PDB file of N, CA and C in Angstrom:
ATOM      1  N   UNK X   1     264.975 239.023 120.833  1.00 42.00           N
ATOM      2  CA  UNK X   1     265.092 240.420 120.431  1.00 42.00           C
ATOM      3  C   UNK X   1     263.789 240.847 119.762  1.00 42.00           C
ATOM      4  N   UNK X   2     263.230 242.386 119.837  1.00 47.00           N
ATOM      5  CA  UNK X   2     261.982 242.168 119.770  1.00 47.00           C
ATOM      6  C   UNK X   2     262.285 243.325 118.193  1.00 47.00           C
ATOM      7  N   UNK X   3     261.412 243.468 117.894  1.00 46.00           N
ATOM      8  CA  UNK X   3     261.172 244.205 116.345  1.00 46.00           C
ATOM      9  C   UNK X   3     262.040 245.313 116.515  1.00 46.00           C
ATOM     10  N   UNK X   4     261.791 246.254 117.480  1.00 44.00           N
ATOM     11  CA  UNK X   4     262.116 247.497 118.363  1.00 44.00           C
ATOM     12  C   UNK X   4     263.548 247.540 118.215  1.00 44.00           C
ATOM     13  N   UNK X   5     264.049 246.598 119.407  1.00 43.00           N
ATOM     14  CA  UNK X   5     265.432 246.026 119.327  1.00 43.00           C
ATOM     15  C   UNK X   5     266.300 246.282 118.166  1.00 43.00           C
ATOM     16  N   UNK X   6     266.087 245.898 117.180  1.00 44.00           N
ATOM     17  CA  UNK X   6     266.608 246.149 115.992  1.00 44.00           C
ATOM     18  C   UNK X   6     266.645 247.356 114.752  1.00 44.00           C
ATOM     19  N   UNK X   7     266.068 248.151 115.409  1.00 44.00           N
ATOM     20  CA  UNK X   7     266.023 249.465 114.875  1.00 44.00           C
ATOM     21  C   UNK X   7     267.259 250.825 115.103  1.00 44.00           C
ATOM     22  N   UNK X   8     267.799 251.222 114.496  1.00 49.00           N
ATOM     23  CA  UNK X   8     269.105 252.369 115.235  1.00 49.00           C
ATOM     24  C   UNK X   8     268.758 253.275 114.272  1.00 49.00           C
ATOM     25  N   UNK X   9     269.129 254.337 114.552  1.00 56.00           N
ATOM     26  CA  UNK X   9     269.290 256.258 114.247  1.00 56.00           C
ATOM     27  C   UNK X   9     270.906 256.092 114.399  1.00 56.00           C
ATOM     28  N   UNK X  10     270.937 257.144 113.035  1.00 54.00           N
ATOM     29  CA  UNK X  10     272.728 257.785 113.094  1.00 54.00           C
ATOM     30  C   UNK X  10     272.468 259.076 113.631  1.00 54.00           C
ATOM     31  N   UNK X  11     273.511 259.409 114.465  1.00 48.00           N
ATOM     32  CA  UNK X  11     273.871 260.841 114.704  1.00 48.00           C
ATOM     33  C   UNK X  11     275.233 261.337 113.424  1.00 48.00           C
ATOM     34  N   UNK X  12     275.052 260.939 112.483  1.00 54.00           N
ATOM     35  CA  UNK X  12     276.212 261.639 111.536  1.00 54.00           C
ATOM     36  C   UNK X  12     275.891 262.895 111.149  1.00 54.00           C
ATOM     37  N   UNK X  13     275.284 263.474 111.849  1.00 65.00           N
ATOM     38  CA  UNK X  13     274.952 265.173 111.242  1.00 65.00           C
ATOM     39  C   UNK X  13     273.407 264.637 110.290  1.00 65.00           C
ATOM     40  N   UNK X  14     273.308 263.872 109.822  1.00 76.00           N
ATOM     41  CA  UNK X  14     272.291 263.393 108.884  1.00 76.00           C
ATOM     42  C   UNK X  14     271.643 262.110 109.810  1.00 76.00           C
ATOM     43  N   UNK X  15     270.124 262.373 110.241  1.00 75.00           N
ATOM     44  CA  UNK X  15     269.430 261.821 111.178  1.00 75.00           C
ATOM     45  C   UNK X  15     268.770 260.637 110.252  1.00 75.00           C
ATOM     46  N   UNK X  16     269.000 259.453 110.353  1.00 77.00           N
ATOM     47  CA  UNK X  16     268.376 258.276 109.582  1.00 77.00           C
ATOM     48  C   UNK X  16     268.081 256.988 110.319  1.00 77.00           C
ATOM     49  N   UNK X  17     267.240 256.698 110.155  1.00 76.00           N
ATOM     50  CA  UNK X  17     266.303 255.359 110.859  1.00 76.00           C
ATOM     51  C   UNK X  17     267.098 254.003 109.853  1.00 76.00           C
ATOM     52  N   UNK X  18     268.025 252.678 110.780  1.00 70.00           N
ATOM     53  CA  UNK X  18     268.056 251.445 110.464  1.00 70.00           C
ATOM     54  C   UNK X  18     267.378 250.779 110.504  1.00 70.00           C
ATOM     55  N   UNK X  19     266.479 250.587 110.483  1.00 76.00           N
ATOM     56  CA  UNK X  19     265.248 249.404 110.471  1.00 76.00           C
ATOM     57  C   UNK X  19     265.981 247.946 109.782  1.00 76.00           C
ATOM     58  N   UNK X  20     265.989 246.587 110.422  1.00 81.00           N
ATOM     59  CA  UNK X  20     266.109 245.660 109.382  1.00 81.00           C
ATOM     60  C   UNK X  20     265.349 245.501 108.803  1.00 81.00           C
ATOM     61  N   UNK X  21     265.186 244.502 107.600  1.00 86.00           N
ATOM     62  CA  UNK X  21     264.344 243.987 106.912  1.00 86.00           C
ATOM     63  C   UNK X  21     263.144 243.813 107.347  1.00 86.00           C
ATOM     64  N   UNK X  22     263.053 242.701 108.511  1.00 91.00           N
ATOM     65  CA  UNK X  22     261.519 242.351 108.960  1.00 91.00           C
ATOM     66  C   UNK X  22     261.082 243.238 109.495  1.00 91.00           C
ATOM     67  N   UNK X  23     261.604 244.591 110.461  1.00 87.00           N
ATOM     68  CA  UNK X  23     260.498 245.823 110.829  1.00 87.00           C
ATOM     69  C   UNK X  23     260.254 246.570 109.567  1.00 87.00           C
ATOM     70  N   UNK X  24     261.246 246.724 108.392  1.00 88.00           N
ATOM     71  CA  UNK X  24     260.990 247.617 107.684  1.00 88.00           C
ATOM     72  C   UNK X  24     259.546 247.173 107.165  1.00 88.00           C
ATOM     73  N   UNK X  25     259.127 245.377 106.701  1.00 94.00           N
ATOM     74  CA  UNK X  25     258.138 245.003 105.806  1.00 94.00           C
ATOM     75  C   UNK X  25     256.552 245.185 106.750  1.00 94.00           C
ATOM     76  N   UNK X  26     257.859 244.820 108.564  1.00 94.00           N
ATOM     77  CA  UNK X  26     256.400 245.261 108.923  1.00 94.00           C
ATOM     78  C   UNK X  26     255.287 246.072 109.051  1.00 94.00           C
ATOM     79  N   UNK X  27     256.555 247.171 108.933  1.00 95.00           N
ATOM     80  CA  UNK X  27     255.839 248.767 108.815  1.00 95.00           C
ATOM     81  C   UNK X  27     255.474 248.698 107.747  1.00 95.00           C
ATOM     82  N   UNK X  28     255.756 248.221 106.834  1.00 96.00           N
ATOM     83  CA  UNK X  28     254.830 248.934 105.270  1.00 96.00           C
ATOM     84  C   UNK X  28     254.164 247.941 105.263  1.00 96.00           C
ATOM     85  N   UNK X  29     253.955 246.811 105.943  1.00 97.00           N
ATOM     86  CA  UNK X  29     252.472 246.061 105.897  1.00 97.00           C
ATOM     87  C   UNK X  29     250.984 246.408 106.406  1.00 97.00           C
ATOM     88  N   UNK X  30     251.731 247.006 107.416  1.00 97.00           N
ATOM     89  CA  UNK X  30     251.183 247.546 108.244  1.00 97.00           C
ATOM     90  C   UNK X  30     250.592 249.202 108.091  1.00 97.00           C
ATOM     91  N   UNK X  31     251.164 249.953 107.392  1.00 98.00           N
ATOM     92  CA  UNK X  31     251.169 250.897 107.042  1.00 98.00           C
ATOM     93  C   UNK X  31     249.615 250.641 105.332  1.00 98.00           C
ATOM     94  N   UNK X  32     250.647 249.597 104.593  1.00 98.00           N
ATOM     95  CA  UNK X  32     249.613 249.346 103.572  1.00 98.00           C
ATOM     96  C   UNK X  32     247.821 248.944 103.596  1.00 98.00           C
ATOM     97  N   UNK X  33     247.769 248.297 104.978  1.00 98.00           N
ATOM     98  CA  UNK X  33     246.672 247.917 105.474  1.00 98.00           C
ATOM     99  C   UNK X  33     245.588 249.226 106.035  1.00 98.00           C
ATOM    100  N   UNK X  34     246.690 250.302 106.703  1.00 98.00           N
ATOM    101  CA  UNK X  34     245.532 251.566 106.767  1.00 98.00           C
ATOM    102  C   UNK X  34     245.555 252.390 105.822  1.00 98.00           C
ATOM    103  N   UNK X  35     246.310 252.319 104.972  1.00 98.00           N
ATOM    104  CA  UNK X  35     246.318 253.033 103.549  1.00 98.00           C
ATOM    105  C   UNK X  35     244.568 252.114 102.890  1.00 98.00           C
ATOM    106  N   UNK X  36     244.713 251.014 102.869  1.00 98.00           N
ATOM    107  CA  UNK X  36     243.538 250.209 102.605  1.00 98.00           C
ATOM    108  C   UNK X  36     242.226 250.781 103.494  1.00 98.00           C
ATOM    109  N   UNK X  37     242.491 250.761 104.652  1.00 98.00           N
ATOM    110  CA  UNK X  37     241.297 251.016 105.474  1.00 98.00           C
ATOM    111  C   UNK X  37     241.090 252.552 105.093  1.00 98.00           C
ATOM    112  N   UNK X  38     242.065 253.302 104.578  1.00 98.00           N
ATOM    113  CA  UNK X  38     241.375 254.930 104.507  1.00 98.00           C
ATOM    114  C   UNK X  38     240.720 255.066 103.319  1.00 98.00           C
ATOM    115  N   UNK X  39     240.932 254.036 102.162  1.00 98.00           N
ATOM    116  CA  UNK X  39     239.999 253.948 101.237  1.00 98.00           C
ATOM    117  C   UNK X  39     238.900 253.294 101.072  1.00 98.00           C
ATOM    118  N   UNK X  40     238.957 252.485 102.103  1.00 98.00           N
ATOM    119  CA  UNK X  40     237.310 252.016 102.856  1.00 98.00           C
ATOM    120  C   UNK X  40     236.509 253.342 103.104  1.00 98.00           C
ATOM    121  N   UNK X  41     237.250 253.944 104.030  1.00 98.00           N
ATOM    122  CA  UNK X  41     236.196 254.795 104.525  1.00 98.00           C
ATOM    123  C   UNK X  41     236.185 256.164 103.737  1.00 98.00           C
ATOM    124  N   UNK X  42     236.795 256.069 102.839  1.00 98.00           N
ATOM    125  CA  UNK X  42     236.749 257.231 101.755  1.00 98.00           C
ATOM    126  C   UNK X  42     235.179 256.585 101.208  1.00 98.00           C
ATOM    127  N   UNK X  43     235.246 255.474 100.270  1.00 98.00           N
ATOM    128  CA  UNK X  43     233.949 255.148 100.155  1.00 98.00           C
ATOM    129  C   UNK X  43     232.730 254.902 100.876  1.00 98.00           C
ATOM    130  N   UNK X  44     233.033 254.439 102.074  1.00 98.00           N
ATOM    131  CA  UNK X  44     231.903 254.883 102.968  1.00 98.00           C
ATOM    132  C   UNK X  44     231.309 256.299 102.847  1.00 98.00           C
ATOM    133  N   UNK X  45     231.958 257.429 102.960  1.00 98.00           N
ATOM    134  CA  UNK X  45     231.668 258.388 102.680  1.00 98.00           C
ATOM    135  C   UNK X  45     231.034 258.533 101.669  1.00 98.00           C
ATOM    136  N   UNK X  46     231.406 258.255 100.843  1.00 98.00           N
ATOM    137  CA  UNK X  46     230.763 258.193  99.205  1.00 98.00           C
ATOM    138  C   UNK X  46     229.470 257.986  98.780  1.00 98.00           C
ATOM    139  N   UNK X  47     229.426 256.835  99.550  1.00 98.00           N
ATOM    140  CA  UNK X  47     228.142 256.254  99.716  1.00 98.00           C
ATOM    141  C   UNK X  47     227.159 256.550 100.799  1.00 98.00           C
ATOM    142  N   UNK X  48     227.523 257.197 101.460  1.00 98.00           N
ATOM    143  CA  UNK X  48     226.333 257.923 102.421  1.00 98.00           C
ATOM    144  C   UNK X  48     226.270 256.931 103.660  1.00 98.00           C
ATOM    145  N   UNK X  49     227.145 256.388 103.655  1.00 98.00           N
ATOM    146  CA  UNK X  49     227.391 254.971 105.060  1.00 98.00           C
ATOM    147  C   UNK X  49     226.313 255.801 106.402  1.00 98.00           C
ATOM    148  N   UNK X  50     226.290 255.071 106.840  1.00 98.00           N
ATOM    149  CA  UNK X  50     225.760 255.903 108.712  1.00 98.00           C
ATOM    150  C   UNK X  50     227.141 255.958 109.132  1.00 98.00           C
ATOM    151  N   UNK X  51     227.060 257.361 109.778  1.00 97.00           N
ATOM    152  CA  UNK X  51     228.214 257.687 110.550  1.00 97.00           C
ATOM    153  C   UNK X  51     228.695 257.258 111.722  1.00 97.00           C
ATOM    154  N   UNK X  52     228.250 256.368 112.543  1.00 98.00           N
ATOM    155  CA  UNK X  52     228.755 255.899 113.747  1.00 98.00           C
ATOM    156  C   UNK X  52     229.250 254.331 113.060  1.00 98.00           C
ATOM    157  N   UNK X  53     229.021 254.183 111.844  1.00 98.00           N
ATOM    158  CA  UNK X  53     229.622 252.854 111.498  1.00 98.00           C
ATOM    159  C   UNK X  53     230.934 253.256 110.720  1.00 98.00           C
ATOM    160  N   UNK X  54     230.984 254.586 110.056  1.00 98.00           N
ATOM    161  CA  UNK X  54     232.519 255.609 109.924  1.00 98.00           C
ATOM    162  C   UNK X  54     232.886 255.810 110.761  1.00 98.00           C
ATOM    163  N   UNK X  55     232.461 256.048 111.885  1.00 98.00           N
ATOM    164  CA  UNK X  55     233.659 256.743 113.156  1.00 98.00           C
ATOM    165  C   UNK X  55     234.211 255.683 113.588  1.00 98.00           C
ATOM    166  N   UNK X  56     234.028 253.972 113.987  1.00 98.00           N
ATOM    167  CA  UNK X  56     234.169 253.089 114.148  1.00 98.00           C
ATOM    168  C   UNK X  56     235.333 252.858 113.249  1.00 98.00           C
ATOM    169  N   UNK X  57     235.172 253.199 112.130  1.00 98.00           N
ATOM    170  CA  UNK X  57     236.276 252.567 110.827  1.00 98.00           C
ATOM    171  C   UNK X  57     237.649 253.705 111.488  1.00 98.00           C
ATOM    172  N   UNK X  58     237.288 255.088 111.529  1.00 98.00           N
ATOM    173  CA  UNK X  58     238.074 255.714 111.744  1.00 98.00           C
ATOM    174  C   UNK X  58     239.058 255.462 112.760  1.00 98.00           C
ATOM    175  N   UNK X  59     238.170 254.907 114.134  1.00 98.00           N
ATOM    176  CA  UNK X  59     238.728 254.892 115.420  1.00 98.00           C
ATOM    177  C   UNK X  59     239.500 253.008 115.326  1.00 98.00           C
ATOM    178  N   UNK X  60     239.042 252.636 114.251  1.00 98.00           N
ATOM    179  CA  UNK X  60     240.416 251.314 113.982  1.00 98.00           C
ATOM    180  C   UNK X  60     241.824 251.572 113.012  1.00 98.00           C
ATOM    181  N   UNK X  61     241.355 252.878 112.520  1.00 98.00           N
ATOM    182  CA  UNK X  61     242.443 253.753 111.608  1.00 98.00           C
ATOM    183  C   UNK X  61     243.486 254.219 112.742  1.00 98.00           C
ATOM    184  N   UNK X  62     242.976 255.114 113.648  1.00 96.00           N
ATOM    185  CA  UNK X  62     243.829 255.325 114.604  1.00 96.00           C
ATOM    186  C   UNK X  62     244.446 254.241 115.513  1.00 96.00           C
ATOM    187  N   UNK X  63     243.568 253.505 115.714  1.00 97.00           N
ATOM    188  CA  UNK X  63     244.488 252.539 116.682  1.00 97.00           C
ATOM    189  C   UNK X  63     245.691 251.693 115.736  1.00 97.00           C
ATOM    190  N   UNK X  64     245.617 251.318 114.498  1.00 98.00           N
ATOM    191  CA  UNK X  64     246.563 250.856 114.020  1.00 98.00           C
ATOM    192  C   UNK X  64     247.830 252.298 113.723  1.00 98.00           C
ATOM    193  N   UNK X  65     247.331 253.380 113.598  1.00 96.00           N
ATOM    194  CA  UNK X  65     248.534 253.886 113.613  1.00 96.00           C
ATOM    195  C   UNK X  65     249.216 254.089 114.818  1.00 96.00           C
ATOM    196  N   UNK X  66     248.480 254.370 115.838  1.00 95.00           N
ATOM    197  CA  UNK X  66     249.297 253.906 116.943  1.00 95.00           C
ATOM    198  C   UNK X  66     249.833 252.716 116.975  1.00 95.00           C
ATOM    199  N   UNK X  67     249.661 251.072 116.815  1.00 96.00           N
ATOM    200  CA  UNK X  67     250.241 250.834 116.869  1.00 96.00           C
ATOM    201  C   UNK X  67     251.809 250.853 115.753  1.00 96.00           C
ATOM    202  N   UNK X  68     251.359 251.439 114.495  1.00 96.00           N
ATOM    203  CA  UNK X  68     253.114 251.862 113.985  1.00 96.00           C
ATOM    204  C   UNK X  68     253.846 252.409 114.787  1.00 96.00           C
ATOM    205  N   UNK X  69     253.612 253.499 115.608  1.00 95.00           N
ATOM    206  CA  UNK X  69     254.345 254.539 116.224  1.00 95.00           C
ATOM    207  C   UNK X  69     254.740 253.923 117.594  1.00 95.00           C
ATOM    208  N   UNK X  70     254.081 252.954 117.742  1.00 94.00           N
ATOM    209  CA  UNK X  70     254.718 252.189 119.223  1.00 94.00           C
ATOM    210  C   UNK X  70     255.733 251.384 118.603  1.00 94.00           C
ATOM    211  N   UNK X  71     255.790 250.782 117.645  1.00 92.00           N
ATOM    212  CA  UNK X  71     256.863 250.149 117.392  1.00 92.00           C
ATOM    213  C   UNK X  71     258.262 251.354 116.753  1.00 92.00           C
ATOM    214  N   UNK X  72     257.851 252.288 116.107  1.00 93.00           N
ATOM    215  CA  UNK X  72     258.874 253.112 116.172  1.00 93.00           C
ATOM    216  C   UNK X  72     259.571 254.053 117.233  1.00 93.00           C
ATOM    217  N   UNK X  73     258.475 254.119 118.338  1.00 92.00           N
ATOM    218  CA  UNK X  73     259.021 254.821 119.235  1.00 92.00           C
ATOM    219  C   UNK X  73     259.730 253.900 120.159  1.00 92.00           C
ATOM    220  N   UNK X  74     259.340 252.909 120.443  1.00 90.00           N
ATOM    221  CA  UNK X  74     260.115 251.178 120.804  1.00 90.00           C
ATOM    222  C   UNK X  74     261.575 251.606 120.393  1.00 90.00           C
ATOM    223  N   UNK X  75     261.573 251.062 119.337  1.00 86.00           N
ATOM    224  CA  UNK X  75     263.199 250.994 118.457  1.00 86.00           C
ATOM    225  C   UNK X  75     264.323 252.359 118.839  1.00 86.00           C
ATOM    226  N   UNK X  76     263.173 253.312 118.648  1.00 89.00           N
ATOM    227  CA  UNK X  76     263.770 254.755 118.302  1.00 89.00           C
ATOM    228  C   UNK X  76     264.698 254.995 120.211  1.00 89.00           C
ATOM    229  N   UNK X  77     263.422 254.339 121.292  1.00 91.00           N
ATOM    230  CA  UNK X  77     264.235 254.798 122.439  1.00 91.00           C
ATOM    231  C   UNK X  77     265.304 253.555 122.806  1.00 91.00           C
ATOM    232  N   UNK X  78     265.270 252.692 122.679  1.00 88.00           N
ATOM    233  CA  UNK X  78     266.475 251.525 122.966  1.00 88.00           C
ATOM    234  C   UNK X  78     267.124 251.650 122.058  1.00 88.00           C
ATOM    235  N   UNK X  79     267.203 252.677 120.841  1.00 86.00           N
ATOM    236  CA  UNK X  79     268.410 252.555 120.323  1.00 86.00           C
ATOM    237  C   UNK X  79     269.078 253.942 120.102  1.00 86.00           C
ATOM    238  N   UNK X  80     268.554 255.050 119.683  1.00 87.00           N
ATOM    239  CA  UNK X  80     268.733 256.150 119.224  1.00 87.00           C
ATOM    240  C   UNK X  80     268.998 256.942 120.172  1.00 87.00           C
ATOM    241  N   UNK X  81     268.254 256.751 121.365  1.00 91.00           N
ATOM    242  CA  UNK X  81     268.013 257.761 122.677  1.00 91.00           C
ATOM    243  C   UNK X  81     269.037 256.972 123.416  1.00 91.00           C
ATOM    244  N   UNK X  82     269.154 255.804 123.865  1.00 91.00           N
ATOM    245  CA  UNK X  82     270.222 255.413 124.699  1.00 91.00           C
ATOM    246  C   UNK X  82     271.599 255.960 124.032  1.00 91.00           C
ATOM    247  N   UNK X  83     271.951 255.372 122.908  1.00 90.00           N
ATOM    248  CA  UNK X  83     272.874 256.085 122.437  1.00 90.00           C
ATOM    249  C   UNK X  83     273.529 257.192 122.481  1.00 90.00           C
ATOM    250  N   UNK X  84     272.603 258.185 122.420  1.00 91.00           N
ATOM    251  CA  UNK X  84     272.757 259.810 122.410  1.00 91.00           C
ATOM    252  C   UNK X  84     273.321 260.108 123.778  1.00 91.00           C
ATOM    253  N   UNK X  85     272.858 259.301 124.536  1.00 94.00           N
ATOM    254  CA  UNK X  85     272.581 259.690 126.045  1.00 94.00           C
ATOM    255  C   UNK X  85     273.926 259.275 126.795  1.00 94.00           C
ATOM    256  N   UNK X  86     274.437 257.636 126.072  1.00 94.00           N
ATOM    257  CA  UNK X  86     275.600 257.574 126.385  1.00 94.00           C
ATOM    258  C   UNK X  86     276.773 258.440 125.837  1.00 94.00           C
ATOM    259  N   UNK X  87     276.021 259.170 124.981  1.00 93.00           N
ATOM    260  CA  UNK X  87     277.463 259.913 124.288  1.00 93.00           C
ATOM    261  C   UNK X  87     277.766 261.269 125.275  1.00 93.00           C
ATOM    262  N   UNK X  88     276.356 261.685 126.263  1.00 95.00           N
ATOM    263  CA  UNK X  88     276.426 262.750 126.844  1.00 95.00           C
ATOM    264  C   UNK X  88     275.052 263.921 126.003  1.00 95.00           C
ATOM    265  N   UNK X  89     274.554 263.689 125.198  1.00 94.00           N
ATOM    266  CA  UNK X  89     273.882 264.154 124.694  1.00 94.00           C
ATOM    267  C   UNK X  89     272.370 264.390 125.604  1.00 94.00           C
ATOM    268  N   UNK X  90     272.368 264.963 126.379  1.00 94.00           N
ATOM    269  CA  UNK X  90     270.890 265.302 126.825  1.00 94.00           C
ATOM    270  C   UNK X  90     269.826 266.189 126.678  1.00 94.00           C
ATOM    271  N   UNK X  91     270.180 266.489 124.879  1.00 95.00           N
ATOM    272  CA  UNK X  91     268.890 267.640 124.427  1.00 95.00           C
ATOM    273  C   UNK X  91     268.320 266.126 123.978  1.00 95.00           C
ATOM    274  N   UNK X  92     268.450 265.018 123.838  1.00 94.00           N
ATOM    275  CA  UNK X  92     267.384 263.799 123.496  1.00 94.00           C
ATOM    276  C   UNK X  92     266.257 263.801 124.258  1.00 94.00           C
ATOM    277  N   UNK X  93     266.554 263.992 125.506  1.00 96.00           N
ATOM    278  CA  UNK X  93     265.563 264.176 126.240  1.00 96.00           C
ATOM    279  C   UNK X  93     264.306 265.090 125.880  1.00 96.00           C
ATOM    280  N   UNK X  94     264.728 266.114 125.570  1.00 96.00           N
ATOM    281  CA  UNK X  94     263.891 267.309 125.194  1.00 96.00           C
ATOM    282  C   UNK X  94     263.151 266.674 123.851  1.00 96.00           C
ATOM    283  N   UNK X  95     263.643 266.627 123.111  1.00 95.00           N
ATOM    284  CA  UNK X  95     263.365 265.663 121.676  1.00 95.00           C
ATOM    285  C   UNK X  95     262.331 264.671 121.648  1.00 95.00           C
ATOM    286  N   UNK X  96     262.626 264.084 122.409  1.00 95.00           N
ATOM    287  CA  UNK X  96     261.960 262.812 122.558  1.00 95.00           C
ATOM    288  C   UNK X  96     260.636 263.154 123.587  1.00 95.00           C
ATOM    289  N   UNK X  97     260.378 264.259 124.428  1.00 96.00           N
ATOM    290  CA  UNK X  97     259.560 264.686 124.717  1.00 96.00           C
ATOM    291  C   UNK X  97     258.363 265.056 124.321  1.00 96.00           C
ATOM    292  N   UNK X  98     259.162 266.206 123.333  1.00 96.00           N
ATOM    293  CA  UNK X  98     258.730 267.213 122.299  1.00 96.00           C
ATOM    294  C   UNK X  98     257.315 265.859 121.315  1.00 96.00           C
ATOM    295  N   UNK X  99     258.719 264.853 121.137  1.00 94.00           N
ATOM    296  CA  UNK X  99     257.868 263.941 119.833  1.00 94.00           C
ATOM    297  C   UNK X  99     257.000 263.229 120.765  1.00 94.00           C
ATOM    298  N   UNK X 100     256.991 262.809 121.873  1.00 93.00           N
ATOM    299  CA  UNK X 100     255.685 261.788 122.546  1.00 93.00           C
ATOM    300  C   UNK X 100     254.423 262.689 122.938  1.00 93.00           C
ATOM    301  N   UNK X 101     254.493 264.427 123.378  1.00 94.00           N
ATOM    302  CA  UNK X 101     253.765 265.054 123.337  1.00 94.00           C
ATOM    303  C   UNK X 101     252.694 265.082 122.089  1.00 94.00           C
ATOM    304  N   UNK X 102     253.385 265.281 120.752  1.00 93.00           N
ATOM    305  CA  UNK X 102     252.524 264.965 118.921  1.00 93.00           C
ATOM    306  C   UNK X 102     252.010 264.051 119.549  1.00 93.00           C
ATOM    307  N   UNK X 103     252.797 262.859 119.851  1.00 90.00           N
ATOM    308  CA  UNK X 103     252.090 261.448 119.826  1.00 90.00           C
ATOM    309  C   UNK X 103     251.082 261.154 120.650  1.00 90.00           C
ATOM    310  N   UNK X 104     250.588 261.742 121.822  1.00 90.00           N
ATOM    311  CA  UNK X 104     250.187 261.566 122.962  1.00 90.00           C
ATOM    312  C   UNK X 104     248.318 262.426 122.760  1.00 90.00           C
ATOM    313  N   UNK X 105     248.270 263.384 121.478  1.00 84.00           N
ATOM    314  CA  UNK X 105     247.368 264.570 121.197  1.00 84.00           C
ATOM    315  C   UNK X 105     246.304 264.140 121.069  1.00 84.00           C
TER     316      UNK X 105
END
């Protein structure tokens, strides 16, 4: 079972992400690490760094947040979207569109 796998959304009128334990730590490990890297390059800035050695920092900023969002969008469609879908629910579709379009920018 993969990280993904283990992730579920309620439809109780109130929309909430299950994450277990080990995706939850992974995300905030993971999360904590570009929180780290944006204060790298806050000081780079600071310091007058050369800018193609900032855009570099930046463009490893983005790729780790993509990868958060692959693992949430992972979880979110094998669990949240199948769900919905078996219930008959097919504005998910639209939804889930809507959100890979943000993601995709």
């Amino acid at each position: 079972m993969s990280e993904a796998d283990e992730a579920c959304c309620s439809t109780d009128g109130e929309r909430h992400s299950h994450h277990s334990a080990k995706v939850k730590d992974n995300l905030v490990s993971r999360l904590n690490r570009i929180e780290g890297q944006i204060r790298g390059v806050k000081g780079m800035i600071e310091r007058d760094t050369y800018c193609d050695d900032v855009l570099n920092q930046i463009a490893a900023i983005q790729s780790a947040l993509n990868g958060v969002g692959k693992v949430l969008l992972e979880g979110h469609m094998k669990s949240c979207v199948t769900e919905r879908l078996a219930q008959g629910d097919k504005e998910v579709i639209d939804e889930l569109l809507k959100t890979m379009s943000k993601l995709m920018k």
